[in-house]
mmCIF file of C-alpha atoms in Angstrom:
data_model
loop_
_atom_site.group_PDB
_atom_site.id
_atom_site.type_symbol
_atom_site.label_atom_id
_atom_site.label_comp_id
_atom_site.label_asym_id
_atom_site.label_seq_id
_atom_site.Cartn_x
_atom_site.Cartn_y
_atom_site.Cartn_z
ATOM 1 C CA UNK A 1 -28.230 -0.700 -37.355
ATOM 2 C CA UNK A 2 -27.938 3.119 -37.647
ATOM 3 C CA UNK A 3 -24.961 2.794 -39.988
ATOM 4 C CA UNK A 4 -26.693 0.234 -42.232
ATOM 5 C CA UNK A 5 -29.796 2.416 -42.304
ATOM 6 C CA UNK A 6 -27.729 5.491 -43.203
ATOM 7 C CA UNK A 7 -25.966 3.590 -45.971
ATOM 8 C CA UNK A 8 -29.265 2.350 -47.429
ATOM 9 C CA UNK A 9 -30.662 5.884 -47.221
ATOM 10 C CA UNK A 10 -27.703 7.237 -49.188
ATOM 11 C CA UNK A 11 -28.359 4.755 -52.000
ATOM 12 C CA UNK A 12 -32.055 5.538 -51.868
ATOM 13 C CA UNK A 13 -31.301 9.246 -52.302
ATOM 14 C CA UNK A 14 -28.942 8.495 -55.200
ATOM 15 C CA UNK A 15 -31.450 6.342 -57.141
ATOM 16 C CA UNK A 16 -34.959 6.748 -55.693
ATOM 17 C CA UNK A 17 -36.717 5.464 -58.831
ATOM 18 C CA UNK A 18 -34.980 2.110 -58.422
ATOM 19 C CA UNK A 19 -34.576 1.735 -54.670
ATOM 20 C CA UNK A 20 -37.771 3.345 -53.347
ATOM 21 C CA UNK A 21 -40.055 4.279 -56.259
ATOM 22 C CA UNK A 22 -43.365 6.013 -55.706
ATOM 23 C CA UNK A 23 -46.491 4.987 -57.613
ATOM 24 C CA UNK A 24 -45.750 7.283 -60.551
ATOM 25 C CA UNK A 25 -42.251 5.801 -60.918
ATOM 26 C CA UNK A 26 -43.634 2.261 -60.696
ATOM 27 C CA UNK A 27 -46.185 3.000 -63.415
ATOM 28 C CA UNK A 28 -43.581 4.613 -65.659
ATOM 29 C CA UNK A 29 -41.176 1.688 -65.264
ATOM 30 C CA UNK A 30 -43.958 -0.810 -66.001
ATOM 31 C CA UNK A 31 -44.817 0.997 -69.241
ATOM 32 C CA UNK A 32 -41.187 1.319 -70.360
ATOM 33 C CA UNK A 33 -39.439 -1.506 -72.170
ATOM 34 C CA UNK A 34 -36.459 -1.568 -69.814
ATOM 35 C CA UNK A 35 -35.242 -3.000 -66.530
ATOM 36 C CA UNK A 36 -37.012 -1.046 -63.751
ATOM 37 C CA UNK A 37 -33.833 -1.236 -61.673
ATOM 38 C CA UNK A 38 -31.628 0.145 -64.460
ATOM 39 C CA UNK A 39 -31.288 3.543 -62.795
ATOM 40 C CA UNK A 40 -29.272 1.835 -60.050
ATOM 41 C CA UNK A 41 -26.733 0.498 -62.540
ATOM 42 C CA UNK A 42 -24.294 3.370 -62.038
ATOM 43 C CA UNK A 43 -24.168 3.084 -58.246
ATOM 44 C CA UNK A 44 -21.049 1.910 -56.461
ATOM 45 C CA UNK A 45 -21.277 -1.824 -55.825
ATOM 46 C CA UNK A 46 -20.668 -3.037 -52.300
ATOM 47 C CA UNK A 47 -20.276 -6.242 -50.397
ATOM 48 C CA UNK A 48 -22.009 -5.508 -47.107
ATOM 49 C CA UNK A 49 -21.301 -7.723 -44.106
ATOM 50 C CA UNK A 50 -23.467 -7.334 -41.019
ATOM 51 C CA UNK A 51 -24.617 -9.394 -38.065
ATOM 52 C CA UNK A 52 -28.074 -10.976 -38.317
ATOM 53 C CA UNK A 53 -29.487 -8.681 -35.644
ATOM 54 C CA UNK A 54 -28.304 -5.626 -37.574
ATOM 55 C CA UNK A 55 -29.992 -6.747 -40.788
ATOM 56 C CA UNK A 56 -33.136 -7.775 -38.893
ATOM 57 C CA UNK A 57 -33.382 -4.298 -37.364
ATOM 58 C CA UNK A 58 -34.132 -3.019 -40.887
ATOM 59 C CA UNK A 59 -35.546 -6.050 -42.679
ATOM 60 C CA UNK A 60 -38.223 -6.798 -40.070
ATOM 61 C CA UNK A 61 -40.028 -3.662 -41.293
ATOM 62 C CA UNK A 62 -41.506 -3.802 -44.754
ATOM 63 C CA UNK A 63 -40.442 -0.511 -46.351
ATOM 64 C CA UNK A 64 -36.768 -0.710 -45.284
ATOM 65 C CA UNK A 65 -36.748 -4.361 -46.352
ATOM 66 C CA UNK A 66 -37.971 -3.483 -49.861
ATOM 67 C CA UNK A 67 -35.063 -1.028 -50.211
ATOM 68 C CA UNK A 68 -32.550 -3.686 -49.201
ATOM 69 C CA UNK A 69 -34.237 -6.087 -51.630
ATOM 70 C CA UNK A 70 -34.000 -3.552 -54.470
ATOM 71 C CA UNK A 71 -30.272 -3.064 -53.881
ATOM 72 C CA UNK A 72 -29.762 -6.832 -53.876
ATOM 73 C CA UNK A 73 -31.979 -7.472 -56.928
ATOM 74 C CA UNK A 74 -30.150 -4.757 -58.872
ATOM 75 C CA UNK A 75 -26.802 -6.375 -58.076
ATOM 76 C CA UNK A 76 -25.627 -3.237 -56.277
ATOM 77 C CA UNK A 77 -25.312 -4.802 -52.823
ATOM 78 C CA UNK A 78 -24.065 -8.270 -51.990
ATOM 79 C CA UNK A 79 -25.474 -8.500 -48.462
ATOM 80 C CA UNK A 80 -23.849 -11.185 -46.322
ATOM 81 C CA UNK A 81 -23.926 -12.395 -42.735
ATOM 82 C CA UNK A 82 -20.978 -11.394 -40.556
ATOM 83 C CA UNK A 83 -20.373 -14.443 -38.379
ATOM 84 C CA UNK A 84 -18.085 -12.867 -35.766
ATOM 85 C CA UNK A 85 -18.513 -9.433 -34.188
ATOM 86 C CA UNK A 86 -15.977 -6.784 -35.172
ATOM 87 C CA UNK A 87 -14.658 -4.031 -32.860
ATOM 88 C CA UNK A 88 -15.598 -1.265 -35.328
ATOM 89 C CA UNK A 89 -17.367 -0.786 -38.603
ATOM 90 C CA UNK A 90 -14.889 -0.942 -41.487
ATOM 91 C CA UNK A 91 -14.885 0.422 -45.021
ATOM 92 C CA UNK A 92 -12.475 -1.629 -47.119
ATOM 93 C CA UNK A 93 -11.869 -0.385 -50.650
ATOM 94 C CA UNK A 94 -9.507 -1.933 -53.162
ATOM 95 C CA UNK A 95 -6.789 0.632 -52.538
ATOM 96 C CA UNK A 96 -7.651 2.108 -49.155
ATOM 97 C CA UNK A 97 -9.651 1.475 -46.019
ATOM 98 C CA UNK A 98 -10.596 2.890 -42.654
ATOM 99 C CA UNK A 99 -12.497 2.226 -39.459
ATOM 100 C CA UNK A 100 -15.738 4.100 -38.891
ATOM 101 C CA UNK A 101 -16.682 5.182 -35.384
ATOM 102 C CA UNK A 102 -19.108 7.593 -33.760
ATOM 103 C CA UNK A 103 -18.009 10.407 -31.485
ATOM 104 C CA UNK A 104 -20.256 12.274 -29.085
ATOM 105 C CA UNK A 105 -18.707 15.655 -29.829
ATOM 106 C CA UNK A 106 -16.316 17.318 -32.208
ATOM 107 C CA UNK A 107 -12.826 15.839 -32.374
ATOM 108 C CA UNK A 108 -10.012 17.567 -34.157
ATOM 109 C CA UNK A 109 -8.619 14.394 -35.658
ATOM 110 C CA UNK A 110 -11.986 13.268 -37.036
ATOM 111 C CA UNK A 111 -13.451 16.578 -38.163
ATOM 112 C CA UNK A 112 -12.094 16.249 -41.708
ATOM 113 C CA UNK A 113 -13.543 12.758 -41.998
ATOM 114 C CA UNK A 114 -17.006 13.565 -40.735
ATOM 115 C CA UNK A 115 -19.572 11.707 -42.824
ATOM 116 C CA UNK A 116 -22.879 12.462 -41.182
ATOM 117 C CA UNK A 117 -24.818 11.802 -38.050
ATOM 118 C CA UNK A 118 -24.574 8.466 -36.317
ATOM 119 C CA UNK A 119 -26.383 7.374 -33.205
ATOM 120 C CA UNK A 120 -24.881 9.515 -30.458
ATOM 121 C CA UNK A 121 -22.650 11.668 -32.666
ATOM 122 C CA UNK A 122 -20.897 12.096 -35.989
ATOM 123 C CA UNK A 123 -19.614 9.232 -38.115
ATOM 124 C CA UNK A 124 -15.841 9.671 -38.295
ATOM 125 C CA UNK A 125 -13.271 7.924 -40.476
ATOM 126 C CA UNK A 126 -10.302 6.826 -38.413
ATOM 127 C CA UNK A 127 -6.945 5.818 -39.870
ATOM 128 C CA UNK A 128 -5.999 4.702 -43.355
ATOM 129 C CA UNK A 129 -5.202 1.057 -44.026
ATOM 130 C CA UNK A 130 -4.668 -0.222 -47.565
ATOM 131 C CA UNK A 131 -4.543 -3.843 -46.325
ATOM 132 C CA UNK A 132 -8.149 -4.042 -45.104
ATOM 133 C CA UNK A 133 -9.522 -5.355 -48.406
ATOM 134 C CA UNK A 134 -7.064 -8.243 -48.439
ATOM 135 C CA UNK A 135 -7.549 -8.947 -44.735
ATOM 136 C CA UNK A 136 -11.315 -9.320 -45.203
ATOM 137 C CA UNK A 137 -11.165 -11.503 -48.327
ATOM 138 C CA UNK A 138 -11.485 -14.660 -46.236
ATOM 139 C CA UNK A 139 -14.309 -13.250 -44.148
ATOM 140 C CA UNK A 140 -16.254 -12.386 -47.291
ATOM 141 C CA UNK A 141 -15.594 -15.787 -48.852
ATOM 142 C CA UNK A 142 -16.921 -17.608 -45.772
ATOM 143 C CA UNK A 143 -19.949 -15.359 -45.264
ATOM 144 C CA UNK A 144 -23.432 -16.634 -46.124
ATOM 145 C CA UNK A 145 -25.693 -14.525 -48.357
ATOM 146 C CA UNK A 146 -28.598 -12.851 -46.584
ATOM 147 C CA UNK A 147 -32.065 -13.621 -47.921
ATOM 148 C CA UNK A 148 -34.294 -10.580 -47.634
ATOM 149 C CA UNK A 149 -37.783 -11.927 -47.009
ATOM 150 C CA UNK A 150 -39.507 -9.128 -48.870
ATOM 151 C CA UNK A 151 -39.567 -8.146 -52.556
ATOM 152 C CA UNK A 152 -38.506 -4.841 -53.994
ATOM 153 C CA UNK A 153 -41.372 -2.501 -54.822
ATOM 154 C CA UNK A 154 -40.746 -3.006 -58.547
ATOM 155 C CA UNK A 155 -40.886 -6.779 -58.193
ATOM 156 C CA UNK A 156 -44.136 -6.747 -56.210
ATOM 157 C CA UNK A 157 -45.818 -4.163 -58.439
ATOM 158 C CA UNK A 158 -44.772 -6.012 -61.583
ATOM 159 C CA UNK A 159 -46.100 -9.378 -60.379
ATOM 160 C CA UNK A 160 -49.439 -7.885 -59.324
ATOM 161 C CA UNK A 161 -49.793 -5.926 -62.548
ATOM 162 C CA UNK A 162 -49.021 -8.926 -64.747
ATOM 163 C CA UNK A 163 -51.442 -11.351 -63.093
ATOM 164 C CA UNK A 164 -54.105 -9.096 -61.561
ATOM 165 C CA UNK A 165 -54.018 -5.875 -63.577
ATOM 166 C CA UNK A 166 -53.150 -2.227 -63.053
ATOM 167 C CA UNK A 167 -55.999 -1.480 -60.648
ATOM 168 C CA UNK A 168 -54.916 -4.137 -58.138
ATOM 169 C CA UNK A 169 -51.239 -3.187 -58.388
ATOM 170 C CA UNK A 170 -52.018 0.510 -57.874
ATOM 171 C CA UNK A 171 -54.342 -0.178 -54.952
ATOM 172 C CA UNK A 172 -51.718 -2.360 -53.271
ATOM 173 C CA UNK A 173 -49.143 0.424 -53.435
ATOM 174 C CA UNK A 174 -51.633 2.955 -52.062
ATOM 175 C CA UNK A 175 -52.445 0.683 -49.125
ATOM 176 C CA UNK A 176 -48.807 -0.164 -48.450
ATOM 177 C CA UNK A 177 -47.952 3.535 -48.448
ATOM 178 C CA UNK A 178 -50.930 4.719 -46.435
ATOM 179 C CA UNK A 179 -48.660 5.450 -43.437
ATOM 180 C CA UNK A 180 -46.099 7.369 -45.502
ATOM 181 C CA UNK A 181 -46.168 11.162 -45.411
ATOM 182 C CA UNK A 182 -45.666 13.573 -48.322
ATOM 183 C CA UNK A 183 -41.886 13.571 -47.779
ATOM 184 C CA UNK A 184 -41.659 9.793 -48.040
ATOM 185 C CA UNK A 185 -41.245 9.142 -44.313
ATOM 186 C CA UNK A 186 -43.187 6.725 -42.149
ATOM 187 C CA UNK A 187 -45.915 8.436 -40.151
ATOM 188 C CA UNK A 188 -45.082 6.699 -36.911
ATOM 189 C CA UNK A 189 -43.446 7.063 -33.536
ATOM 190 C CA UNK A 190 -39.939 6.237 -32.338
ATOM 191 C CA UNK A 191 -40.547 2.508 -32.863
ATOM 192 C CA UNK A 192 -39.838 2.971 -36.568
ATOM 193 C CA UNK A 193 -41.711 1.952 -39.702
ATOM 194 C CA UNK A 194 -45.277 0.919 -38.778
ATOM 195 C CA UNK A 195 -45.590 -1.879 -41.327
ATOM 196 C CA UNK A 196 -44.095 -5.333 -40.850
ATOM 197 C CA UNK A 197 -44.101 -8.156 -43.397
ATOM 198 C CA UNK A 198 -47.304 -9.669 -42.009
ATOM 199 C CA UNK A 199 -49.123 -6.363 -42.299
ATOM 200 C CA UNK A 200 -47.860 -5.933 -45.855
ATOM 201 C CA UNK A 201 -49.326 -9.295 -46.823
ATOM 202 C CA UNK A 202 -52.710 -8.410 -45.342
ATOM 203 C CA UNK A 203 -52.790 -5.040 -47.102
ATOM 204 C CA UNK A 204 -51.843 -6.561 -50.443
ATOM 205 C CA UNK A 205 -54.589 -9.173 -50.133
ATOM 206 C CA UNK A 206 -57.072 -6.462 -49.152
ATOM 207 C CA UNK A 207 -56.063 -4.501 -52.261
ATOM 208 C CA UNK A 208 -57.030 -7.513 -54.347
ATOM 209 C CA UNK A 209 -60.377 -7.751 -52.572
ATOM 210 C CA UNK A 210 -61.132 -4.064 -53.067
ATOM 211 C CA UNK A 211 -60.413 -4.359 -56.799
ATOM 212 C CA UNK A 212 -62.072 -7.719 -57.418
ATOM 213 C CA UNK A 213 -58.995 -9.858 -58.100
ATOM 214 C CA UNK A 214 -59.282 -13.574 -58.713
ATOM 215 C CA UNK A 215 -58.069 -15.344 -55.576
ATOM 216 C CA UNK A 216 -55.826 -17.754 -57.459
ATOM 217 C CA UNK A 217 -54.160 -14.999 -59.504
ATOM 218 C CA UNK A 218 -53.552 -12.831 -56.450
ATOM 219 C CA UNK A 219 -51.972 -15.667 -54.504
ATOM 220 C CA UNK A 220 -49.758 -16.584 -57.430
ATOM 221 C CA UNK A 221 -48.634 -12.966 -57.890
ATOM 222 C CA UNK A 222 -47.727 -12.662 -54.222
ATOM 223 C CA UNK A 223 -45.864 -15.982 -54.307
ATOM 224 C CA UNK A 224 -44.016 -15.053 -57.507
ATOM 225 C CA UNK A 225 -42.951 -11.754 -55.948
ATOM 226 C CA UNK A 226 -41.718 -13.492 -52.789
ATOM 227 C CA UNK A 227 -44.212 -11.792 -50.481
ATOM 228 C CA UNK A 228 -45.526 -15.000 -48.896
ATOM 229 C CA UNK A 229 -46.673 -18.560 -49.428
ATOM 230 C CA UNK A 230 -50.090 -19.818 -50.472
ATOM 231 C CA UNK A 231 -50.661 -21.150 -46.946
ATOM 232 C CA UNK A 232 -50.008 -17.675 -45.536
ATOM 233 C CA UNK A 233 -52.693 -16.167 -47.747
ATOM 234 C CA UNK A 234 -55.125 -18.968 -46.900
ATOM 235 C CA UNK A 235 -54.857 -17.853 -43.266
ATOM 236 C CA UNK A 236 -55.241 -14.171 -44.211
ATOM 237 C CA UNK A 237 -58.342 -14.974 -46.273
ATOM 238 C CA UNK A 238 -59.874 -16.909 -43.376
ATOM 239 C CA UNK A 239 -59.219 -14.059 -40.934
ATOM 240 C CA UNK A 240 -60.798 -11.493 -43.264
ATOM 241 C CA UNK A 241 -63.859 -13.689 -43.870
ATOM 242 C CA UNK A 242 -64.305 -14.217 -40.117
ATOM 243 C CA UNK A 243 -64.064 -10.446 -39.616
ATOM 244 C CA UNK A 244 -66.910 -9.949 -42.148
ATOM 245 C CA UNK A 245 -64.616 -7.934 -44.421
ATOM 246 C CA UNK A 246 -64.308 -10.406 -47.287
ATOM 247 C CA UNK A 247 -66.449 -12.671 -49.429
ATOM 248 C CA UNK A 248 -66.076 -14.505 -52.716
ATOM 249 C CA UNK A 249 -68.122 -15.085 -55.822
ATOM 250 C CA UNK A 250 -67.759 -17.791 -58.458
ATOM 251 C CA UNK A 251 -66.549 -16.844 -61.927
ATOM 252 C CA UNK A 252 -67.199 -19.443 -64.601
ATOM 253 C CA UNK A 253 -64.359 -20.402 -66.918
ATOM 254 C CA UNK A 254 -64.474 -21.703 -70.516
ATOM 255 C CA UNK A 255 -62.621 -24.795 -69.357
ATOM 256 C CA UNK A 256 -62.257 -26.220 -65.878
ATOM 257 C CA UNK A 257 -63.676 -25.351 -62.504
ATOM 258 C CA UNK A 258 -65.017 -21.861 -61.711
ATOM 259 C CA UNK A 259 -62.578 -19.371 -60.188
ATOM 260 C CA UNK A 260 -63.221 -17.444 -56.996
ATOM 261 C CA UNK A 261 -63.272 -13.658 -57.194
ATOM 262 C CA UNK A 262 -62.552 -11.732 -53.998
ATOM 263 C CA UNK A 263 -65.207 -9.256 -52.906
ATOM 264 C CA UNK A 264 -64.802 -6.653 -50.173
ATOM 265 C CA UNK A 265 -67.580 -6.706 -47.572
ATOM 266 C CA UNK A 266 -68.781 -4.511 -44.738
ATOM 267 C CA UNK A 267 -66.585 -1.614 -43.644
ATOM 268 C CA UNK A 268 -63.921 -2.615 -46.165
ATOM 269 C CA UNK A 269 -66.371 -2.226 -49.035
ATOM 270 C CA UNK A 270 -67.676 1.049 -47.599
ATOM 271 C CA UNK A 271 -64.205 2.610 -47.285
ATOM 272 C CA UNK A 272 -63.713 5.358 -49.866
ATOM 273 C CA UNK A 273 -59.940 5.667 -49.442
ATOM 274 C CA UNK A 274 -56.887 3.598 -48.479
ATOM 275 C CA UNK A 275 -56.881 5.231 -45.044
ATOM 276 C CA UNK A 276 -60.511 4.205 -44.604
ATOM 277 C CA UNK A 277 -59.640 0.618 -45.558
ATOM 278 C CA UNK A 278 -56.845 0.587 -42.974
ATOM 279 C CA UNK A 279 -59.227 1.933 -40.356
ATOM 280 C CA UNK A 280 -61.603 -0.965 -41.110
ATOM 281 C CA UNK A 281 -58.747 -3.437 -40.679
ATOM 282 C CA UNK A 282 -57.570 -1.904 -37.429
ATOM 283 C CA UNK A 283 -61.025 -2.058 -35.875
ATOM 284 C CA UNK A 284 -60.912 -5.827 -36.251
ATOM 285 C CA UNK A 285 -57.309 -6.090 -35.042
ATOM 286 C CA UNK A 286 -55.949 -7.171 -38.424
#
């Protein structure tokens, strides 16, 4: 997990507007007539093989998962499941390759190959083996693609903006990022990113309620983005109604049945900021 996280962080630093865009970058990309992930086009492409537990260590948290999703959606990473454990991490290029290990202290042989900090020491490149690429061809061919169960930030913002409008899309990003500090890091303890996929779904639905989205449009946007199913949001709506944080009002249509507009109630309606909205949610255990 630390190596996969470090690798994702390196790509994030190389192309933040594509991999981990802030609200200003999301707005700019939405206004521009271009692929919002185009800034990742020049990055080195990789096939990344990892055990399920390694991927889950990142993808179970929403913000890291959106970065993995962005790399996959941009065609930069081909993330696949490694079926059998390997003795060491391996980098296999077309003309060279090496094993990657961590060392607790300095080692003379590895000092020149030091890549950064791993868990417990420096990442060190060991050996040089031009046959690694060929040796792993079969492993790659047999590996199953990993489905990241979260959308990239661009994908989610774009779906919300298209179906629900700028105000809902902006509010969703503000709520999703309410635990992120000014440097872009999660404001949390050693357990990691505070927001899981379930929490991200609740916050996105709350954003729609705070900005008066039509229930049907919000659900469709979230489904189109890959954030969750309609049944998931039915449960979220019920929980918010039972917590006295959400109501609905009928909106007549020129043709067909009236639509239901979401309306924030109680402490959620009284909250003057995203942090206040999160405080209202936390008081009810949502």
